[in-house]
XYZ file of C-alpha atoms in Angstrom:
463
model
C 51.388 15.285 -1.525
C 49.449 17.873 -4.083
C 50.432 21.598 -3.340
C 46.480 22.298 -2.748
C 46.266 18.678 -0.794
C 48.917 19.894 1.703
C 46.731 22.964 2.949
C 44.408 20.943 3.497
C 43.602 18.751 6.634
C 45.955 15.323 7.221
C 43.007 13.881 9.109
C 40.602 13.970 6.432
C 42.360 12.989 3.882
C 43.595 9.921 5.957
C 39.800 9.174 5.865
C 39.856 9.122 2.199
C 42.954 7.069 2.164
C 41.095 4.639 4.785
C 38.185 3.584 2.618
C 40.696 2.843 -0.001
C 44.448 3.785 -1.337
C 42.844 5.060 -4.748
C 39.712 6.792 -3.052
C 42.894 9.121 -1.404
C 45.034 9.491 -4.863
C 41.698 10.246 -6.831
C 40.364 12.811 -3.879
C 44.227 14.028 -3.785
C 43.830 14.542 -7.544
C 40.752 16.318 -7.836
C 40.982 19.093 -4.786
C 44.510 20.068 -6.595
C 42.019 21.210 -8.997
C 42.424 18.418 -12.107
C 38.698 18.094 -12.024
C 37.325 19.849 -14.986
C 36.508 16.520 -17.073
C 34.452 14.934 -13.620
C 30.740 16.464 -14.728
C 27.886 13.973 -14.572
C 25.277 13.611 -17.535
C 21.913 12.948 -16.450
C 20.308 13.019 -20.300
C 23.313 10.537 -21.505
C 21.886 8.068 -23.540
C 20.832 4.296 -22.209
C 20.138 6.295 -18.868
C 16.915 5.861 -17.000
C 14.649 9.158 -18.141
C 13.397 9.563 -14.658
C 17.332 10.734 -13.748
C 17.148 13.451 -16.364
C 15.278 15.173 -13.539
C 16.394 13.749 -11.036
C 15.224 15.675 -7.764
C 18.691 15.672 -5.410
C 22.448 16.989 -6.344
C 24.874 14.051 -7.356
C 28.206 15.166 -6.096
C 30.861 14.422 -8.816
C 33.404 12.881 -7.266
C 32.426 9.587 -6.701
C 33.711 7.060 -3.283
C 36.055 3.863 -3.621
C 35.655 1.196 -1.056
C 38.923 -1.448 -0.842
C 37.746 -5.188 -1.107
C 38.320 -5.142 2.714
C 35.309 -2.265 3.330
C 33.138 -4.344 0.931
C 33.468 -7.194 3.121
C 32.850 -5.975 6.389
C 29.477 -4.120 4.609
C 28.691 -7.568 3.752
C 29.733 -9.419 7.209
C 26.787 -6.896 8.575
C 24.412 -7.603 6.134
C 24.516 -11.471 6.660
C 24.559 -10.669 10.637
C 22.118 -8.089 11.379
C 18.776 -8.633 10.807
C 19.088 -12.121 13.023
C 20.408 -10.208 15.858
C 18.403 -7.471 16.205
C 15.221 -10.153 15.667
C 16.704 -12.073 18.900
C 17.404 -9.218 20.974
C 13.508 -8.346 20.307
C 11.986 -11.978 21.844
C 14.739 -11.420 24.537
C 13.940 -8.205 25.764
C 9.891 -8.530 25.594
C 10.082 -12.565 26.001
C 8.060 -12.300 29.527
C 5.960 -9.487 28.433
C 4.027 -9.984 24.791
C 1.664 -7.305 25.609
C 4.417 -4.527 26.205
C 5.646 -6.305 22.361
C 2.288 -5.455 21.335
C 1.478 -2.460 22.283
C 5.206 -0.910 20.803
C 4.499 -2.157 17.590
C 0.950 -2.277 17.383
C 0.649 -5.766 17.044
C -1.819 -8.447 18.485
C -0.237 -10.649 21.130
C 0.844 -13.857 19.635
C 2.685 -11.901 16.772
C 5.782 -12.646 19.382
C 5.478 -15.497 19.664
C 5.500 -15.858 15.023
C 8.606 -13.208 14.572
C 11.738 -15.121 15.388
C 9.965 -18.350 12.925
C 8.871 -15.584 10.474
C 12.325 -13.725 10.647
C 14.711 -16.314 10.560
C 18.179 -16.092 9.642
C 17.138 -12.549 7.961
C 17.324 -13.844 4.429
C 13.744 -12.613 3.372
C 14.830 -9.481 4.303
C 14.698 -5.880 2.534
C 17.264 -3.112 4.041
C 19.060 -0.689 3.905
C 21.124 0.603 6.633
C 22.101 3.986 7.200
C 25.885 4.362 8.909
C 28.716 6.358 8.986
C 32.180 5.608 9.516
C 34.293 6.683 12.740
C 37.752 6.326 13.023
C 37.425 3.679 9.460
C 34.759 1.695 12.011
C 30.673 1.716 11.466
C 28.320 2.767 13.130
C 24.918 1.715 12.402
C 22.046 4.546 13.076
C 19.523 2.958 11.923
C 17.865 0.527 9.691
C 15.507 1.012 7.179
C 13.249 -1.803 6.254
C 11.736 -2.881 3.422
C 10.624 -2.589 -0.655
C 9.742 1.554 -0.158
C 14.381 2.167 0.367
C 15.622 5.063 -1.643
C 19.466 5.361 -2.711
C 19.439 3.495 -5.692
C 18.785 5.354 -8.121
C 22.113 7.512 -8.848
C 23.655 3.779 -9.128
C 22.857 4.030 -12.893
C 25.501 6.870 -13.207
C 28.387 3.998 -12.449
C 29.967 3.886 -16.102
C 29.900 7.685 -16.428
C 31.991 7.865 -13.279
C 33.956 4.994 -14.457
C 35.482 6.055 -17.800
C 36.248 9.532 -15.634
C 38.513 7.954 -13.138
C 40.025 5.817 -16.386
C 40.677 8.538 -18.332
C 42.827 10.967 -16.331
C 46.352 10.267 -16.305
C 48.054 6.692 -14.789
C 44.385 5.174 -13.812
C 43.579 3.555 -16.778
C 44.117 0.415 -15.774
C 42.390 0.293 -12.296
C 39.959 -2.525 -11.560
C 36.910 0.133 -10.849
C 33.740 -2.390 -10.547
C 30.408 -1.551 -9.403
C 27.729 -3.737 -7.670
C 24.270 -2.823 -8.835
C 21.438 -2.436 -6.481
C 18.896 -2.816 -8.518
C 20.519 -5.834 -10.177
C 21.101 -7.486 -7.170
C 17.271 -6.698 -5.957
C 15.492 -8.202 -8.131
C 17.799 -11.707 -7.701
C 17.199 -11.699 -4.846
C 13.066 -10.717 -5.463
C 13.965 -14.073 -7.799
C 15.537 -16.295 -5.393
C 13.031 -15.555 -2.307
C 9.741 -16.353 -4.663
C 11.501 -19.711 -6.001
C 11.827 -20.380 -1.733
C 9.095 -19.504 -0.523
C 6.310 -20.794 -2.347
C 8.253 -23.875 -4.280
C 6.339 -24.850 -7.283
C 3.979 -23.270 -7.476
C 5.551 -20.302 -8.023
C 4.641 -18.333 -11.009
C 7.687 -15.568 -11.073
C 5.092 -12.617 -11.699
C 6.103 -9.864 -9.894
C 3.512 -6.573 -9.236
C 5.234 -3.329 -7.710
C 3.775 -0.325 -6.936
C 5.357 2.432 -8.058
C 4.881 6.085 -7.870
C 3.367 7.359 -11.460
C 6.492 9.700 -11.950
C 8.551 6.229 -12.541
C 5.510 4.568 -15.025
C 5.639 8.172 -16.113
C 9.382 8.111 -17.468
C 9.670 4.702 -18.817
C 11.232 3.086 -15.621
C 9.243 0.040 -15.729
C 10.270 -1.188 -19.425
C 14.169 -0.574 -17.790
C 13.193 -2.845 -14.308
C 11.362 -5.366 -17.069
C 13.733 -6.046 -19.182
C 16.122 -6.432 -16.512
C 14.302 -9.096 -14.597
C 13.307 -11.365 -17.344
C 17.485 -11.143 -17.905
C 17.649 -12.168 -14.493
C 15.099 -15.177 -15.393
C 16.537 -16.459 -18.621
C 19.679 -17.195 -17.124
C 18.088 -20.023 -15.556
C 15.401 -20.574 -17.646
C 12.536 -19.482 -15.845
C 9.664 -17.007 -17.047
C 7.672 -13.945 -14.756
C 7.104 -10.589 -15.079
C 6.953 -7.596 -13.411
C 3.297 -6.147 -13.192
C 3.008 -1.977 -12.085
C 0.134 -0.410 -10.419
C 0.256 3.161 -8.792
C -2.412 2.342 -5.844
C -2.751 -1.390 -5.938
C -6.547 -0.667 -6.030
C -6.690 -4.105 -9.012
C -5.298 -6.028 -6.118
C -7.618 -8.861 -5.590
C -6.933 -11.970 -2.559
C -9.157 -14.795 -2.790
C -10.717 -17.103 0.000
C -8.249 -18.955 -0.659
C -5.255 -16.385 -0.086
C -4.109 -16.228 -3.502
C -3.156 -13.262 -4.743
C -3.991 -11.417 -7.974
C -3.642 -8.457 -9.723
C -6.005 -8.411 -12.604
C -6.857 -11.427 -12.845
C -2.887 -12.592 -13.327
C -1.374 -14.764 -9.897
C 1.365 -13.027 -8.514
C 4.120 -14.436 -6.255
C 5.765 -11.225 -4.302
C 4.324 -7.720 -3.951
C 6.459 -4.938 -3.868
C 5.127 -1.389 -1.609
C 6.907 1.265 -2.879
C 4.051 3.747 -2.780
C 1.081 3.519 0.225
C -1.233 1.555 -1.128
C -4.700 1.203 -0.200
C -5.263 0.552 4.548
C -6.733 -2.463 4.175
C -4.912 -4.511 1.763
C -1.272 -4.765 4.489
C -2.318 -6.822 6.608
C -4.268 -8.963 4.077
C -0.971 -9.155 2.610
C 0.825 -9.813 5.427
C -1.189 -12.972 6.819
C -1.051 -14.569 2.534
C 3.450 -13.776 3.171
C 2.560 -16.185 6.514
C 0.783 -19.031 4.143
C 3.191 -18.549 1.688
C 1.047 -17.661 -1.005
C 2.936 -14.652 -1.376
C 6.585 -13.135 -0.554
C 5.037 -9.890 0.461
C 8.614 -8.021 2.018
C 6.919 -5.328 3.278
C 4.517 -7.026 6.110
C 4.043 -6.702 9.762
C 6.468 -8.869 11.389
C 9.547 -7.851 8.837
C 8.553 -3.713 9.003
C 9.754 -4.061 12.916
C 12.917 -4.623 12.641
C 12.491 -0.677 10.993
C 11.812 0.415 14.577
C 14.872 2.839 15.577
C 13.631 2.058 19.195
C 15.068 -1.859 18.274
C 18.820 -0.360 19.228
C 17.758 0.512 22.643
C 16.551 -3.336 23.078
C 19.764 -5.025 22.057
C 22.053 -2.375 24.100
C 19.351 -3.299 26.669
C 20.024 -6.960 26.526
C 23.394 -6.993 25.994
C 23.724 -5.074 29.379
C 21.315 -7.525 31.048
C 23.820 -10.551 29.601
C 21.202 -12.100 27.362
C 23.332 -11.937 24.420
C 26.125 -14.721 23.624
C 29.217 -13.278 23.873
C 29.755 -12.965 19.859
C 26.920 -10.974 19.501
C 27.419 -9.063 22.816
C 30.988 -7.826 20.510
C 28.780 -7.237 17.027
C 26.535 -4.784 18.717
C 29.629 -3.114 21.350
C 31.054 -2.339 17.444
C 28.555 -1.935 15.410
C 25.561 -0.453 17.348
C 26.019 3.652 19.444
C 24.223 3.045 23.000
C 21.295 3.455 23.014
C 18.343 3.812 25.400
C 14.289 4.273 25.870
C 14.054 8.323 27.283
C 10.743 6.705 29.299
C 13.458 3.978 30.750
C 13.515 5.486 34.137
C 17.125 5.071 35.416
C 20.020 3.869 32.391
C 23.563 3.976 32.836
C 26.012 4.921 30.448
C 30.080 5.792 30.753
C 30.161 4.404 34.316
C 27.345 6.983 35.623
C 23.608 5.804 36.625
C 21.110 8.013 37.126
C 17.866 9.364 35.942
C 17.277 9.251 31.844
C 15.675 12.306 31.061
C 18.073 13.687 33.875
C 21.404 12.633 31.327
C 19.958 13.046 28.626
C 19.608 16.841 29.607
C 23.079 16.755 31.002
C 24.780 14.897 27.528
C 23.320 16.770 25.455
C 26.392 17.489 23.296
C 27.061 13.741 23.341
C 23.605 12.320 22.272
C 20.781 12.505 19.377
C 16.988 12.465 20.637
C 15.006 10.055 17.785
C 11.746 8.885 17.368
C 11.169 5.042 17.058
C 9.663 5.452 13.437
C 10.179 8.420 11.212
C 11.336 9.000 8.298
C 13.692 11.989 5.957
C 15.847 12.948 9.405
C 12.043 14.176 10.730
C 12.028 13.628 14.161
C 15.989 13.760 15.042
C 17.190 15.512 17.386
C 21.357 16.543 17.315
C 22.099 17.918 21.043
C 24.836 19.804 20.022
C 23.270 22.022 17.085
C 20.201 22.693 19.537
C 20.024 25.533 22.492
C 19.543 24.188 26.218
C 16.241 24.795 25.565
C 15.075 23.235 22.580
C 17.412 20.195 23.841
C 15.237 19.726 26.756
C 11.914 20.817 25.459
C 12.580 18.069 22.849
C 13.447 15.827 25.936
C 10.846 16.207 28.266
C 8.411 16.184 25.687
C 9.752 12.697 24.201
C 9.423 11.169 27.620
C 6.159 10.317 27.645
C 6.098 7.844 25.863
C 8.226 4.769 24.816
C 8.289 5.326 20.798
C 11.438 7.196 21.139
C 15.548 6.630 22.562
C 18.486 8.610 23.381
C 21.306 7.628 21.185
C 25.186 8.198 21.914
C 26.340 10.860 18.987
C 28.738 9.600 16.796
C 31.165 12.161 14.509
C 31.471 10.859 11.378
C 34.702 10.918 9.654
C 35.180 14.054 7.768
C 35.770 13.811 3.188
C 36.295 16.604 1.140
C 33.880 17.294 -1.345
C 33.319 20.017 -3.621
C 30.497 22.009 -2.903
C 27.478 23.945 -5.497
C 29.725 26.564 -6.489
C 33.465 24.556 -6.365
C 34.628 25.394 -3.396
C 36.031 22.035 -2.031
C 34.982 21.819 1.851
C 34.467 19.585 4.256
C 31.368 17.452 4.601
C 29.341 14.492 6.816
C 29.011 11.716 5.587
C 26.085 9.608 5.573
C 26.778 5.904 4.136
C 23.578 3.766 3.211
C 24.938 0.197 2.632
C 21.971 -2.062 1.063
C 21.444 -5.736 2.147
C 18.856 -8.159 0.372
C 18.413 -11.174 2.173
C 22.049 -11.961 3.386
C 23.557 -10.681 0.281
C 25.472 -7.456 -0.283
C 23.400 -4.841 -2.311
C 25.899 -2.372 -2.946
C 26.206 1.405 -1.305
C 25.300 4.561 -1.756
C 25.952 7.856 0.283
C 24.955 11.346 1.204
C 27.337 14.366 2.178
C 25.932 17.560 4.133
C 28.954 20.101 4.421
C 29.847 20.547 8.123
C 29.010 22.071 11.008
C 25.610 23.403 8.808
C 22.141 22.847 10.345
C 21.231 20.558 12.603
C 23.961 17.956 11.543
C 21.015 15.960 10.244
C 22.669 14.307 6.938
C 19.291 13.777 4.576
C 18.483 14.329 1.475
C 15.357 16.002 2.274
C 17.116 18.264 3.730
C 19.699 19.203 1.244
C 22.071 16.919 1.221
C 24.276 15.447 -1.519
C 24.471 11.716 -2.657
C 27.904 10.545 -3.992
C 27.789 7.099 -5.742
C 30.174 4.328 -4.481
C 32.373 1.959 -6.647
C 34.707 -0.664 -5.671
C 38.636 -1.343 -6.176
């Protein structure tokens, strides 16, 4: 062990080695001060121009996951959407009206859910998880085409070059799963399966003007056409900032400025009435719309309370129950009158107040770390107010606090410090689509690790 590394916490260094032996070795080497050449050039030739003005901080230290860890992520991606769907169907089976009220959908939507979601082969997800004693615990599922974290993946060649420039690592087999490439391969495959012989290969992306101004449309257009060319297919990407030019005719065909499109990706907020229309067209197999209402409900955080409720009721198979126990932190609706946890049966509000430091309070549908209260980072009065307010409706859950396996990383001033890490694992259909993560210096803020609250991103490579 190097001199500086020897003075640090062996357990945290062990977390790096648990990710992969190479990740641990590289971290030790960097901690010992050998990081002068580890800097990122956001102006480098070949990078998309939007990265030249990237708005979040990115760690100069990559994380290298092992093939075993990648396989673990891939298995989670394959199985989780269908498991969440089955849990919802079983939980609300006898009360479709309650289902409709919870997800703000028609009563009949529950009957459609299982058939539409199926095995999850069309769902786009990013699982936000933390590693606890080397095992993944999923904190939430972000569903739909507007999921971030893919942007910094374009930096991977710089990281591999930096690693191979260090002594003794020239021959490391370091790889990267391109999230953007995996995303568009999924789109291409799903269009053909969903629309069949009618497919044109045309995809409409509702995208922020920022990306169009920086030429990202040309970047992904070239990638998409390369993917299509591999199998001799045709098609193209179309871009619009607000979906004002989308039309849906009487037969449900979706067109954009006169051209038929097979897929609509919603990375910005479109006009309000277009989402239900596109959802209906998706159900009729006239368009692939991954942001349809039935897919989107899989991203509600209260689904984790649903999974634990059906698990406790014995409504899951042994394998399903094992998955819930292994991957999903204990969760419960705040609005439930009574819950049981750790052998203690109590009024839900009373239990939440008594176990503040062991729990997290979340709203089911929220983003960017909003409406998340980590008990141990709040005073008793703050916690009581939040819990009692949340108890007035069914939109909130309490969840077991999972203390992340900490990692060492440099701060903005170059100090080596402990950081809490939240991983984002992408799943496109049943295929692993790469990973990415965020770091927040430990014991700072309110414990929420989110870029909107000051976290820095880290790039994930594979060995």
